XYZ file of C-alpha atoms in Angstrom:
448
model
C 147.180 93.117 82.981
C 144.999 95.645 80.728
C 141.092 96.000 81.440
C 140.149 94.700 77.914
C 142.485 91.420 78.419
C 140.668 90.869 82.042
C 137.424 91.438 80.253
C 138.123 88.719 77.639
C 139.209 86.507 80.342
C 136.309 86.798 82.658
C 133.732 86.539 80.085
C 131.627 83.491 79.796
C 127.978 82.248 79.302
C 125.236 82.427 81.883
C 125.041 78.402 81.568
C 128.971 78.277 82.323
C 128.809 80.762 85.016
C 125.846 79.127 86.825
C 127.797 76.010 87.577
C 129.362 77.358 90.381
C 126.337 77.003 92.206
C 126.047 73.837 94.625
C 123.315 72.516 96.556
C 123.043 74.479 100.070
C 124.812 77.605 98.656
C 123.725 81.071 99.172
C 122.714 83.009 96.269
C 122.415 86.522 96.268
C 120.085 87.981 93.414
C 120.878 91.627 94.203
C 117.994 94.040 94.464
C 115.146 95.535 92.469
C 116.452 96.601 89.012
C 120.192 94.756 89.316
C 118.101 91.254 89.603
C 119.779 88.834 87.269
C 117.975 87.850 84.257
C 119.953 85.661 81.873
C 121.657 84.138 85.266
C 118.185 83.295 86.581
C 117.136 81.442 83.526
C 120.339 79.521 83.699
C 119.832 78.726 87.480
C 116.221 77.713 86.761
C 117.709 75.244 84.066
C 119.715 73.502 86.842
C 116.856 72.878 89.479
C 116.760 69.114 89.024
C 120.718 68.859 89.662
C 120.393 71.146 93.024
C 118.864 70.739 96.447
C 118.339 73.701 99.247
C 119.916 76.532 97.410
C 119.285 79.643 99.310
C 118.496 83.023 97.027
C 118.557 86.470 98.628
C 117.180 89.561 97.003
C 114.216 91.857 97.452
C 111.871 94.292 95.283
C 111.267 92.241 92.285
C 109.719 93.927 89.773
C 109.173 90.575 87.271
C 108.859 86.729 88.363
C 112.206 85.131 88.428
C 112.674 81.765 86.523
C 113.629 79.629 89.533
C 110.374 80.674 90.493
C 108.807 78.586 87.941
C 110.743 75.268 88.374
C 108.469 72.088 89.506
C 108.690 71.644 93.157
C 110.258 74.572 93.778
C 110.650 74.302 97.410
C 112.911 71.051 97.039
C 115.445 73.509 94.994
C 115.275 76.916 95.921
C 113.756 79.143 99.125
C 113.745 82.901 98.273
C 114.849 85.272 101.124
C 113.742 88.881 100.691
C 114.908 91.896 102.227
C 111.928 93.876 100.976
C 108.747 92.238 99.288
C 106.305 93.401 96.576
C 103.310 91.394 95.068
C 105.509 89.007 93.610
C 106.872 88.106 96.674
C 104.004 87.882 98.731
C 102.794 85.093 96.229
C 105.588 83.154 97.071
C 105.457 83.448 100.483
C 101.837 81.356 100.027
C 102.972 78.760 98.065
C 105.732 78.012 100.929
C 109.156 79.163 99.557
C 109.744 82.454 100.335
C 110.565 84.391 103.563
C 110.958 87.573 105.056
C 114.200 88.871 106.530
C 113.265 92.029 108.988
C 115.703 94.459 108.757
C 116.733 98.081 109.517
C 117.587 99.077 106.115
C 119.996 101.409 106.907
C 122.243 98.664 108.301
C 121.582 96.217 105.623
C 125.638 96.395 104.403
C 126.889 96.167 107.979
C 124.861 92.742 107.944
C 126.966 91.378 105.010
C 130.348 92.961 106.510
C 129.540 91.643 110.187
C 126.741 88.932 110.295
C 126.501 85.483 108.504
C 125.006 87.001 105.381
C 128.091 86.557 103.158
C 127.181 84.719 100.050
C 128.444 81.938 98.417
C 127.778 83.626 94.463
C 126.650 86.948 93.549
C 124.912 87.644 90.503
C 124.148 91.247 89.570
C 122.605 93.067 86.698
C 124.856 95.907 85.714
C 125.250 98.442 83.168
C 128.175 97.918 80.582
C 131.777 98.418 81.953
C 133.253 102.167 81.233
C 136.782 103.076 79.992
C 138.191 102.596 83.495
C 136.953 98.916 84.522
C 133.740 99.703 86.384
C 130.407 98.372 85.968
C 127.682 100.580 87.402
C 124.918 99.278 89.566
C 122.155 101.143 87.753
C 119.293 102.578 89.863
C 120.320 100.248 92.595
C 123.345 100.734 94.776
C 121.532 100.176 97.927
C 123.685 97.423 99.562
C 125.131 96.013 96.439
C 128.708 96.979 96.844
C 128.666 94.923 100.133
C 127.307 91.978 98.271
C 130.031 92.227 95.871
C 133.086 92.730 98.728
C 131.668 89.588 100.979
C 130.559 87.031 97.943
C 133.033 84.332 97.351
C 132.408 84.313 93.829
C 130.899 87.568 92.198
C 129.186 87.390 88.595
C 127.772 90.388 86.611
C 125.300 89.998 83.898
C 125.524 93.380 81.434
C 122.857 94.699 80.202
C 123.306 97.791 77.426
C 119.513 99.174 78.869
C 120.557 99.853 82.234
C 120.785 103.370 83.068
C 124.049 104.689 84.652
C 123.398 106.374 87.545
C 125.973 108.749 88.800
C 126.814 108.626 92.716
C 129.773 107.798 95.103
C 132.216 105.179 95.312
C 129.220 102.483 96.004
C 127.529 102.800 92.891
C 129.817 100.476 90.826
C 132.020 97.558 91.100
C 135.601 97.261 89.776
C 136.202 94.455 87.065
C 139.174 93.415 89.552
C 136.640 92.395 91.831
C 134.495 90.323 89.303
C 135.299 86.807 88.752
C 132.842 86.152 85.505
C 131.154 88.412 83.076
C 128.025 87.617 81.148
C 126.151 89.187 78.447
C 122.961 89.108 78.894
C 120.164 89.860 76.079
C 119.761 93.725 77.138
C 116.019 93.166 78.292
C 114.269 96.727 79.254
C 114.434 97.045 82.984
C 111.005 96.411 84.161
C 108.749 99.260 85.663
C 107.324 99.413 88.580
C 103.466 98.297 88.398
C 101.160 100.886 89.634
C 104.075 103.519 89.743
C 102.028 106.276 87.730
C 98.464 105.087 89.217
C 95.638 107.715 89.419
C 95.338 109.933 92.388
C 92.018 109.174 94.519
C 90.086 111.823 96.122
C 91.523 110.243 99.336
C 95.079 110.441 98.298
C 94.494 114.139 97.244
C 93.064 115.214 100.580
C 95.669 113.821 102.650
C 98.215 115.362 100.267
C 96.500 118.788 100.459
C 96.917 118.633 104.538
C 100.561 117.885 104.365
C 101.294 120.290 101.558
C 100.686 122.781 104.231
C 103.498 121.917 106.455
C 105.951 121.887 103.636
C 107.701 125.258 103.238
C 110.314 126.426 100.399
C 113.728 124.577 100.696
C 112.656 121.661 102.347
C 114.404 118.528 101.898
C 111.820 115.733 100.745
C 111.336 111.961 101.279
C 108.539 110.031 100.049
C 107.909 106.489 100.673
C 106.195 103.833 97.878
C 102.304 104.340 97.436
C 99.774 106.257 96.129
C 99.711 108.846 98.983
C 103.161 110.287 99.145
C 103.033 110.318 95.028
C 100.261 112.372 95.687
C 102.024 115.101 97.460
C 104.661 115.083 94.913
C 102.164 115.525 92.147
C 100.681 118.545 94.358
C 103.773 119.866 94.609
C 104.585 120.138 91.303
C 101.392 121.756 90.827
C 102.272 124.281 93.830
C 104.377 127.346 93.942
C 106.722 125.978 96.340
C 110.470 126.363 95.035
C 114.052 125.210 96.106
C 113.166 122.108 97.197
C 115.704 118.949 97.912
C 115.893 115.135 97.998
C 117.266 112.753 99.950
C 115.391 109.367 99.962
C 115.580 105.785 100.367
C 113.374 104.940 97.146
C 113.383 107.379 93.937
C 110.237 107.054 92.573
C 108.356 109.072 89.833
C 106.758 111.755 91.866
C 110.628 113.202 92.089
C 110.683 113.458 88.530
C 107.487 115.167 87.887
C 108.481 117.844 90.393
C 112.022 118.221 88.851
C 110.227 118.570 85.583
C 108.194 121.182 86.947
C 111.587 123.420 88.644
C 110.611 122.717 91.985
C 113.496 120.801 92.816
C 116.892 121.713 92.664
C 118.309 121.443 95.999
C 119.982 125.050 96.464
C 119.217 124.796 100.075
C 120.442 121.464 101.275
C 123.432 121.796 103.873
C 124.336 118.506 102.721
C 125.196 117.595 98.815
C 123.771 120.976 97.908
C 122.116 120.898 94.545
C 122.068 116.665 94.266
C 118.997 114.290 94.346
C 120.273 111.622 96.994
C 118.784 108.140 96.725
C 119.520 104.511 97.679
C 117.631 102.943 95.033
C 114.765 103.753 92.180
C 112.152 102.115 90.401
C 109.128 103.231 88.541
C 108.503 104.016 85.066
C 110.844 104.312 82.022
C 110.538 107.931 82.073
C 111.931 107.454 85.324
C 114.923 105.581 84.204
C 115.544 107.747 81.231
C 115.737 110.939 83.757
C 118.200 109.175 85.948
C 120.627 107.785 83.202
C 123.755 109.614 82.971
C 122.173 112.735 84.878
C 124.700 114.608 86.910
C 122.190 115.872 89.237
C 121.460 112.523 90.463
C 123.539 110.952 93.340
C 123.020 106.891 93.995
C 125.103 105.970 97.086
C 124.732 103.263 99.573
C 121.737 102.612 101.919
C 124.004 102.639 104.917
C 124.820 106.099 104.062
C 121.544 107.681 102.789
C 119.242 106.188 105.486
C 121.553 106.582 108.337
C 119.651 108.773 110.968
C 122.911 110.959 111.769
C 122.863 111.649 107.908
C 119.332 112.368 107.398
C 118.757 114.484 110.975
C 122.063 116.678 109.891
C 119.580 117.687 106.986
C 117.628 120.758 107.685
C 113.911 120.977 107.268
C 113.603 116.959 106.351
C 109.671 116.197 105.594
C 109.776 112.360 105.574
C 106.291 110.859 104.046
C 104.947 107.363 104.470
C 102.436 105.114 104.559
C 101.019 102.649 107.310
C 98.607 99.966 106.799
C 96.892 100.704 110.563
C 97.682 102.654 113.537
C 96.361 102.036 117.102
C 95.208 104.406 119.713
C 98.597 104.230 121.413
C 100.358 105.623 118.196
C 102.128 102.374 117.328
C 102.253 102.161 113.321
C 101.938 99.099 111.290
C 103.087 99.323 107.937
C 104.097 95.904 107.120
C 101.270 93.184 107.560
C 97.639 92.650 107.906
C 98.374 90.710 111.152
C 100.179 87.646 110.451
C 99.738 88.296 106.562
C 102.800 90.016 105.435
C 102.729 92.575 102.799
C 105.968 94.498 102.230
C 108.669 94.852 104.812
C 110.386 97.607 107.240
C 112.412 99.153 104.781
C 113.714 102.296 105.959
C 110.589 104.004 107.557
C 111.874 104.075 111.002
C 115.204 105.428 109.952
C 113.693 108.450 108.176
C 110.833 108.794 110.959
C 113.714 108.891 113.451
C 115.658 111.538 110.879
C 112.908 113.683 110.358
C 112.283 113.935 114.237
C 115.558 115.047 114.781
C 116.325 117.168 112.113
C 116.202 121.219 112.849
C 112.634 122.085 111.346
C 112.052 118.493 110.222
C 108.606 116.803 110.243
C 107.742 113.027 109.971
C 103.909 112.098 108.014
C 102.284 108.896 109.024
C 99.613 109.159 106.125
C 96.769 106.749 105.428
C 92.994 106.416 104.383
C 91.082 106.261 107.450
C 89.427 103.118 105.901
C 89.523 100.321 103.801
C 87.272 97.716 102.246
C 87.593 93.975 103.452
C 87.047 91.132 101.343
C 83.464 90.834 102.540
C 82.861 94.387 100.908
C 82.712 96.166 104.821
C 84.600 99.236 105.857
C 87.105 98.700 108.476
C 88.658 101.200 110.567
C 92.535 101.968 110.142
C 92.603 103.790 113.589
C 92.054 100.881 115.710
C 92.099 100.272 119.725
C 94.924 98.107 119.405
C 96.919 96.527 116.599
C 95.422 93.291 115.443
C 97.225 90.113 116.726
C 100.319 89.454 114.441
C 100.775 92.661 113.498
C 104.212 94.345 112.790
C 105.122 97.471 114.724
C 107.195 99.224 112.321
C 107.413 102.837 114.319
C 106.981 102.436 117.811
C 104.723 105.118 119.615
C 107.689 107.490 120.753
C 108.430 108.049 117.368
C 105.557 108.921 115.839
C 105.381 112.490 114.604
C 102.247 113.671 112.487
C 99.523 111.525 111.932
C 97.418 112.180 108.679
C 93.983 110.775 107.206
C 91.958 112.457 104.956
C 89.966 113.854 107.927
C 92.679 116.115 109.158
C 96.298 115.898 110.551
C 97.598 115.612 113.929
C 100.797 115.832 116.018
C 101.329 113.427 118.378
C 104.784 114.632 119.140
C 104.959 115.315 123.024
C 101.163 114.292 123.879
C 100.233 111.920 126.802
C 98.199 108.799 126.487
C 94.613 110.472 126.239
C 95.943 113.330 124.289
C 97.132 111.150 121.597
C 94.038 109.035 121.577
C 91.671 112.051 121.453
C 93.880 113.439 118.670
C 93.798 110.001 116.811
C 90.242 109.668 117.082
C 89.358 113.213 115.925
C 90.755 111.913 112.450
C 89.300 108.616 112.368
C 86.354 108.129 109.841
C 83.305 109.532 111.916
C 81.434 106.125 111.781
C 83.995 104.489 114.210
C 84.813 107.327 116.029
C 81.977 106.576 119.308
C 83.372 102.772 118.973
C 86.762 103.959 119.456
C 85.751 106.319 122.212
C 84.249 103.345 124.413
C 87.412 101.224 123.149
C 89.643 103.916 124.744
C 87.390 104.124 127.754
C 88.051 100.271 128.840
C 91.342 100.730 128.254
C 91.929 103.657 130.537
C 93.491 106.200 127.842
C 90.319 108.554 127.269
C 90.137 111.306 129.520
C 86.623 113.022 129.167
C 84.174 112.936 126.513
C 80.756 115.053 125.574
C 79.962 111.877 123.278
C 78.387 109.068 125.747
C-alpha cells in the first residue's frame, strides 16, 4: 500500500481519535513543543466519561485543557519528567507529580521499565514525501514513546519547525495508528527566554568566560546566567565554538548569528549543533527549521556521559538553587517545594568532568530575597530539610557567584569550605565560618 493511501486510511478527527482512551490508561503527551493541542482539547471534553487517566509529559509551554476541567484530579493526573511554572501550580492543586529521572536514561525507562503508554499523542510536522513525521525541536525520548505505546496518534501542525537529525527525530507512517489535523497553532514560546541580563548575571558570566577558549564545545542550562554567558560570548573574540547540549536555547542562536559557532573543532559531529530538545523565541524556531547545521537526536545519545566525555574541551554551564559547604548542589527544589527537576545536569557535570580539557560550572547568585523581603544566602552550611541533591559533592567542579569562582576538584572538606565561603555574600561569611567550625570542616580563620 502506498504512503498516501495509508495516510487517508489513518486520517481521523481529534474527537474520534481520543475515544481509544479508557479510564485507568496511561496517556503520553510527549514533551515540550510536541505536546498535543487539538487532541488535548478533545480529551478534556471526555473528562466526564473518564476516571484516573494518568497523563505523562513535561516542559509545558502552555496550560493543557485537561488541567481546566472540573474536579480535575478525579479524571486526570499529570506526571511530569521535568516541570515548568505551569506544572508547579498543578502540584499545588493536587493533581500533578514529578518523576525523578536521570534524563539520559529516559528512553530506556520506556523500553526496559514499566513506563509503556497505552496511548501516545504527539504534535508533529507534516509528513514528508518518504512517509516520515518530524518531531520538530523535541526529539528527546519521543521515538521510544512511539515504539512502546499500544496506540500512536500524531497531530499534524504545519507550523511545526522541521528539525534535521538522526533516525530518532521522526516517526514513519507505518508506526502511526491515527493521524489528526490540528488547527496549526504557532509553537508556543518559552517565557523569559530573552529576559534582560542582570548585573549579577553579567558578573558571573564574565568569570566563566575567562575559562572558555577558542574551539570549546558548549552546553548551557536553563536560566539567566547560562544565557548571559551566551550573550557575552556573542560579543567576544572567541571563535570556532561547538554546541552539544540537552536544551537548545536562544543564546546559541545569538552566538551562531554573531559568527562564534561553527563546530569546526568538534571531534564528534564536526560542524553540527547537537541537541535533544529546544524551546525559546520565534527566532529560535525559525533558525532550527530546515537548518542542515542543526542535529536533533535522542537524549539517550546526546546526554550519555560517554558521548559528552568524548568531546574535547567540553564546557558545561548550569544553574543551582543553593549549595552547601560540603559541595552538594540542589538545582531542583526550595526545601520540599518542587521547582523543576534533575534534567540532564548531572549527566553534563560528569561528562565535562571527564572530558579532555573539560570544565563544569555551577553558577548562582550569592543571595536571593525571601517572601519577607529579606536577603538569604544561597551558600548554606547544610542544605535545607527536604532539598534535593542534584549533583553530589564528589562531582562538583567550578562554583561561580558574582563574588568569584572556585575550583573544588580535589579539595579536602576544609579547603572546599574555605573556597566556597570566599565567594559567598560578605554579609553571610562570618556566620558561615561559625557554622563550619561547629561541623568540624573549618581549619583556621583570621576572623574570630
